Tab-separated table of C-alpha atoms in Angstrom:
chain	number	residue	atom	x	y	z
A	23	UNK	CA	-12.087	-8.501	11.038
A	24	UNK	CA	-10.290	-10.935	8.738
A	25	UNK	CA	-7.670	-8.869	6.969
A	26	UNK	CA	-4.038	-9.251	6.045
A	27	UNK	CA	-1.565	-6.620	4.936
A	28	UNK	CA	-1.404	-6.662	1.115
A	29	UNK	CA	0.676	-3.855	-0.327
A	30	UNK	CA	2.043	-0.309	-0.110
A	31	UNK	CA	1.558	2.132	-2.998
A	32	UNK	CA	4.523	4.386	-3.959
A	33	UNK	CA	3.700	7.007	-6.518
A	34	UNK	CA	6.632	7.635	-8.895
A	35	UNK	CA	7.176	9.311	-12.224
A	36	UNK	CA	8.747	6.283	-13.778
A	37	UNK	CA	8.039	2.916	-12.259
A	38	UNK	CA	10.570	1.222	-14.455
A	39	UNK	CA	13.306	3.448	-13.108
A	40	UNK	CA	12.410	2.565	-9.572
A	41	UNK	CA	12.348	-1.067	-10.526
A	42	UNK	CA	15.902	-0.815	-11.847
A	43	UNK	CA	17.085	0.911	-8.670
A	44	UNK	CA	15.648	-1.996	-6.536
A	45	UNK	CA	17.306	-4.534	-8.789
A	46	UNK	CA	20.643	-2.920	-7.955
A	47	UNK	CA	19.769	-3.195	-4.237
A	48	UNK	CA	19.479	-7.016	-4.585
A	49	UNK	CA	15.674	-7.333	-4.805
A	50	UNK	CA	13.569	-9.050	-7.426
A	51	UNK	CA	11.203	-6.390	-8.823
A	52	UNK	CA	9.062	-7.149	-11.896
A	53	UNK	CA	6.958	-5.443	-14.500
A	54	UNK	CA	3.260	-5.109	-13.653
A	55	UNK	CA	0.944	-3.732	-16.350
A	56	UNK	CA	-1.478	-1.009	-17.331
A	57	UNK	CA	-4.649	0.244	-15.647
A	58	UNK	CA	-6.364	1.914	-18.532
A	59	UNK	CA	-9.357	3.138	-16.481
A	60	UNK	CA	-6.977	5.005	-14.053
A	61	UNK	CA	-4.441	6.142	-16.746
A	62	UNK	CA	-1.666	4.421	-14.781
A	63	UNK	CA	0.883	1.614	-15.018
A	64	UNK	CA	3.082	-0.160	-12.427
A	65	UNK	CA	6.017	-2.232	-11.489
A	66	UNK	CA	6.062	-4.544	-8.418
A	67	UNK	CA	8.220	-6.208	-5.880
A	68	UNK	CA	6.853	-9.213	-3.961
A	69	UNK	CA	7.835	-10.364	-0.402
A	70	UNK	CA	6.878	-13.124	1.961
A	71	UNK	CA	3.222	-13.292	3.018
A	72	UNK	CA	2.226	-12.331	-0.504
A	73	UNK	CA	2.873	-8.753	0.315
A	74	UNK	CA	4.375	-6.270	-2.105
A	75	UNK	CA	5.375	-2.778	-3.143
A	76	UNK	CA	3.602	-1.196	-6.034
A	77	UNK	CA	5.459	1.548	-7.847
A	78	UNK	CA	2.723	3.321	-9.781
A	79	UNK	CA	3.049	6.033	-12.474
A	80	UNK	CA	0.670	8.000	-14.634
A	81	UNK	CA	0.671	7.421	-18.425
A	82	UNK	CA	-2.556	9.222	-19.140
A	83	UNK	CA	-2.920	12.263	-16.967
A	84	UNK	CA	-6.292	13.277	-18.391
A	85	UNK	CA	-7.828	9.918	-17.387
A	86	UNK	CA	-6.264	10.167	-13.906
A	87	UNK	CA	-7.393	13.752	-13.411
A	88	UNK	CA	-10.974	13.272	-14.581
A	89	UNK	CA	-11.482	9.821	-13.000
A	90	UNK	CA	-14.228	9.505	-10.287
A	91	UNK	CA	-12.625	6.360	-8.760
A	92	UNK	CA	-11.287	6.950	-5.216
A	93	UNK	CA	-7.934	5.391	-6.230
A	94	UNK	CA	-7.382	7.711	-9.208
A	95	UNK	CA	-8.510	10.681	-7.164
A	96	UNK	CA	-5.976	9.935	-4.455
A	97	UNK	CA	-3.265	9.309	-7.094
A	98	UNK	CA	-3.922	12.664	-8.775
A	99	UNK	CA	-3.377	14.291	-5.423
A	100	UNK	CA	-0.069	12.380	-5.206
A	101	UNK	CA	0.826	13.718	-8.667
A	102	UNK	CA	0.287	17.218	-7.377
A	103	UNK	CA	2.334	16.593	-4.220
A	104	UNK	CA	5.204	14.861	-6.074
A	105	UNK	CA	6.754	11.449	-5.704
A	106	UNK	CA	6.381	9.526	-2.475
A	107	UNK	CA	4.416	6.779	-0.578
A	108	UNK	CA	0.728	7.101	-1.272
A	109	UNK	CA	-1.354	4.609	0.861
A	110	UNK	CA	-1.523	1.004	1.919
A	111	UNK	CA	-3.960	-1.863	1.372
A	112	UNK	CA	-5.193	-4.791	3.311
A	113	UNK	CA	-6.579	-7.836	1.574
A	114	UNK	CA	-9.612	-9.880	2.532
A	115	UNK	CA	-11.357	-13.029	1.404
A	116	UNK	CA	-14.698	-11.209	1.619
A	117	UNK	CA	-14.859	-7.537	0.890
A	118	UNK	CA	-18.709	-7.511	1.471
A	119	UNK	CA	-18.147	-8.893	4.991
A	120	UNK	CA	-15.589	-6.162	5.733
A	121	UNK	CA	-18.042	-3.488	4.372
A	122	UNK	CA	-20.801	-4.894	6.619
A	123	UNK	CA	-18.446	-4.892	9.701
A	124	UNK	CA	-17.457	-1.297	8.984
A	125	UNK	CA	-21.017	-0.216	8.526
A	126	UNK	CA	-21.948	-1.758	11.879
A	127	UNK	CA	-19.234	0.510	13.448
A	128	UNK	CA	-20.693	3.540	11.702
A	129	UNK	CA	-17.839	3.790	9.219
A	130	UNK	CA	-18.821	5.099	5.826
A	131	UNK	CA	-17.324	3.311	2.792
A	132	UNK	CA	-17.135	3.805	-1.021
A	133	UNK	CA	-17.449	0.688	-3.230
A	134	UNK	CA	-16.813	-2.154	-3.700
A	135	UNK	CA	-15.275	-1.164	-7.057
A	136	UNK	CA	-13.959	-3.722	-9.653
A	137	UNK	CA	-10.325	-3.353	-10.731
A	138	UNK	CA	-8.138	-4.914	-13.319
A	139	UNK	CA	-4.946	-4.622	-15.275
A	140	UNK	CA	-3.406	-6.202	-18.336
A	141	UNK	CA	-0.295	-8.313	-17.533
A	142	UNK	CA	2.735	-8.160	-19.845
A	143	UNK	CA	1.580	-11.542	-21.256
A	144	UNK	CA	-1.740	-10.036	-22.279
A	145	UNK	CA	-3.858	-11.781	-19.657
A	146	UNK	CA	-6.132	-9.854	-17.296
A	147	UNK	CA	-5.826	-9.707	-13.587
A	148	UNK	CA	-8.986	-8.737	-11.688
A	149	UNK	CA	-9.853	-7.749	-8.173
A	150	UNK	CA	-12.382	-5.713	-6.017
A	151	UNK	CA	-11.595	-2.673	-3.831
A	152	UNK	CA	-13.255	-0.874	-0.906
A	153	UNK	CA	-12.464	2.550	0.450
A	154	UNK	CA	-13.124	4.190	3.825
A	155	UNK	CA	-14.559	7.786	3.895
A	156	UNK	CA	-12.833	9.583	6.801
A	157	UNK	CA	-10.929	12.830	7.620
A	158	UNK	CA	-7.956	10.807	8.782
A	159	UNK	CA	-5.832	8.781	6.406
A	160	UNK	CA	-7.079	5.211	6.182
A	161	UNK	CA	-6.073	2.130	4.231
A	162	UNK	CA	-8.210	0.597	1.431
A	163	UNK	CA	-9.245	-3.073	1.100
A	164	UNK	CA	-8.756	-5.479	-1.751
A	165	UNK	CA	-10.190	-8.909	-2.551
A	166	UNK	CA	-8.285	-11.009	-5.031
A	167	UNK	CA	-10.766	-13.809	-5.353
A	168	UNK	CA	-8.071	-16.513	-4.736
A	169	UNK	CA	-6.531	-18.035	-1.657
A	170	UNK	CA	-3.047	-16.636	-0.667
A	171	UNK	CA	-1.448	-20.034	-1.303
A	172	UNK	CA	-2.883	-20.193	-4.828
A	173	UNK	CA	-1.729	-16.646	-5.561
A	174	UNK	CA	1.734	-17.292	-4.221
A	175	UNK	CA	2.119	-20.476	-6.306
A	176	UNK	CA	1.025	-18.590	-9.405
A	177	UNK	CA	3.430	-15.741	-8.733
A	178	UNK	CA	6.335	-18.221	-8.262
A	179	UNK	CA	5.466	-20.122	-11.388
A	180	UNK	CA	5.434	-16.812	-13.408
A	181	UNK	CA	8.807	-15.797	-11.934
A	182	UNK	CA	7.363	-12.735	-10.245
A	183	UNK	CA	8.209	-13.958	-6.749
A	184	UNK	CA	11.383	-15.692	-5.652
A	185	UNK	CA	10.702	-16.996	-2.092
A	186	UNK	CA	13.236	-15.787	0.579
A	187	UNK	CA	13.252	-14.255	4.032
A	188	UNK	CA	12.634	-10.652	2.890
A	189	UNK	CA	9.444	-9.048	4.111
A	190	UNK	CA	7.710	-5.771	4.659
A	191	UNK	CA	7.891	-5.245	8.383
A	192	UNK	CA	6.435	-1.777	8.893
A	193	UNK	CA	5.029	1.439	7.255
A	194	UNK	CA	5.337	4.806	8.909
A	195	UNK	CA	2.746	7.619	8.509
A	196	UNK	CA	3.104	11.335	9.026
A	197	UNK	CA	-0.136	12.572	10.596
A	198	UNK	CA	-1.284	15.636	12.536
A	199	UNK	CA	-2.783	13.579	15.412
A	200	UNK	CA	-0.800	10.384	15.806
A	201	UNK	CA	-2.562	9.041	18.921
A	202	UNK	CA	-6.077	9.766	17.565
A	203	UNK	CA	-5.271	8.179	14.163
A	204	UNK	CA	-3.628	5.148	15.690
A	205	UNK	CA	-6.621	4.587	17.983
A	206	UNK	CA	-8.959	4.848	15.030
A	207	UNK	CA	-6.965	2.187	13.053
A	208	UNK	CA	-6.804	-0.054	16.105
A	209	UNK	CA	-10.517	0.220	16.833
A	210	UNK	CA	-11.743	-0.065	13.154
A	211	UNK	CA	-9.288	-2.679	11.946
A	212	UNK	CA	-8.778	-4.674	15.210
A	213	UNK	CA	-5.095	-3.861	15.593
A	214	UNK	CA	-3.068	-3.602	18.864
A	215	UNK	CA	-1.819	-0.159	19.763
A	216	UNK	CA	1.317	0.784	21.725
A	217	UNK	CA	3.334	3.934	22.596
A	218	UNK	CA	6.845	3.639	21.143
A	219	UNK	CA	9.407	5.083	18.737
A	220	UNK	CA	9.881	4.614	14.971
A	221	UNK	CA	12.387	1.775	14.360
A	222	UNK	CA	16.006	2.965	14.253
A	223	UNK	CA	15.074	6.487	15.376
A	224	UNK	CA	14.167	8.503	18.432
A	225	UNK	CA	10.954	9.696	16.717
A	226	UNK	CA	8.054	9.269	19.056
A	227	UNK	CA	5.278	7.187	17.476
A	228	UNK	CA	2.128	5.248	18.130
A	229	UNK	CA	2.277	1.739	16.696
A	230	UNK	CA	-0.670	-0.393	15.603
A	231	UNK	CA	0.272	-4.033	15.199
A	232	UNK	CA	-1.511	-6.243	12.695
A	233	UNK	CA	-0.914	-9.867	11.619
A	234	UNK	CA	2.295	-9.375	9.679
A	235	UNK	CA	2.955	-5.682	9.718
A	236	UNK	CA	3.313	-2.693	12.127
A	237	UNK	CA	1.903	0.744	11.140
A	238	UNK	CA	3.488	3.715	12.919
A	239	UNK	CA	1.939	7.162	13.248
A	240	UNK	CA	4.301	10.093	13.817
A	241	UNK	CA	3.888	13.854	14.014
A	242	UNK	CA	6.554	14.290	11.326
A	243	UNK	CA	5.089	17.307	9.560
A	244	UNK	CA	6.106	15.851	6.226
A	245	UNK	CA	5.811	18.069	3.087
A	246	UNK	CA	3.473	15.625	1.452
A	247	UNK	CA	0.959	15.877	4.277
A	248	UNK	CA	-0.792	13.016	6.023
A	249	UNK	CA	0.543	10.061	4.097
A	250	UNK	CA	3.026	7.223	4.605
A	251	UNK	CA	6.647	8.400	4.183
A	252	UNK	CA	8.809	5.432	5.375
A	253	UNK	CA	8.765	1.720	5.265
A	254	UNK	CA	10.965	-1.076	6.717
A	255	UNK	CA	12.051	-4.195	4.893
A	256	UNK	CA	13.408	-7.128	6.854
A	257	UNK	CA	15.933	-8.627	7.505
A	258	UNK	CA	17.270	-5.013	8.043
A	259	UNK	CA	20.904	-4.079	7.519
A	260	UNK	CA	20.566	-0.804	9.426
A	261	UNK	CA	20.538	1.663	6.590
A	262	UNK	CA	17.913	3.973	5.265
A	263	UNK	CA	17.789	5.191	1.684
A	264	UNK	CA	15.606	7.862	0.045
A	265	UNK	CA	14.187	6.746	-3.229
A	266	UNK	CA	11.854	8.852	-5.327
A	267	UNK	CA	10.448	10.691	-2.318
A	268	UNK	CA	10.127	7.765	0.025
A	269	UNK	CA	12.379	6.466	2.795
A	270	UNK	CA	13.234	2.749	2.789
A	271	UNK	CA	14.723	1.302	5.964
A	272	UNK	CA	16.732	-1.695	4.741
């Protein structure tokens, strides 16, 4: 399966507040835009490999609550749970091909769904999304319609990404059945599984390695349930901060 890690979604009450906090930490976060059909808006922080953090907030709760889109439904649940990491996405150059491969494995999907948001300069950014139907937490898929190199060049030209060595190295999930969930991800998404510990801790975890990111599954019994709760940014300085319900290992 031809996929690459794309981004992690962090639900927050005020994305601009989180953006300001990351600026103080020495990062280069930027304004995103509005998703009128989800009732949301976001700010972003880009890293190498065209990966990024999306801080997403709700600016029209009625639209988010009543929306039938899998993304808005998931986000409304985040709203009920409170601030914290929500889910992660992998990008692909052919979402229809990914859907076909999943179907051949007997994995049910929802979509593809079109998506878009209005940039601060008024232009529209468009994409396509695909979701997996499963009892275990799973990522979603996104197709941008452009090669990574073209997107990166565009982000640099717009001042949204300043190339450096910083990258998203891992995301950690709290799940009820770490080994079962890790095996599912490894099988469905063609990752490599190993028995290990969460970086910088003694917390037992099952790791699934993908092209540029590791996903850890722990029996953390987190108050927000089966969702990601920690992420690592490299090069790490050995400190962990809690920011709007999420742990960042910096």
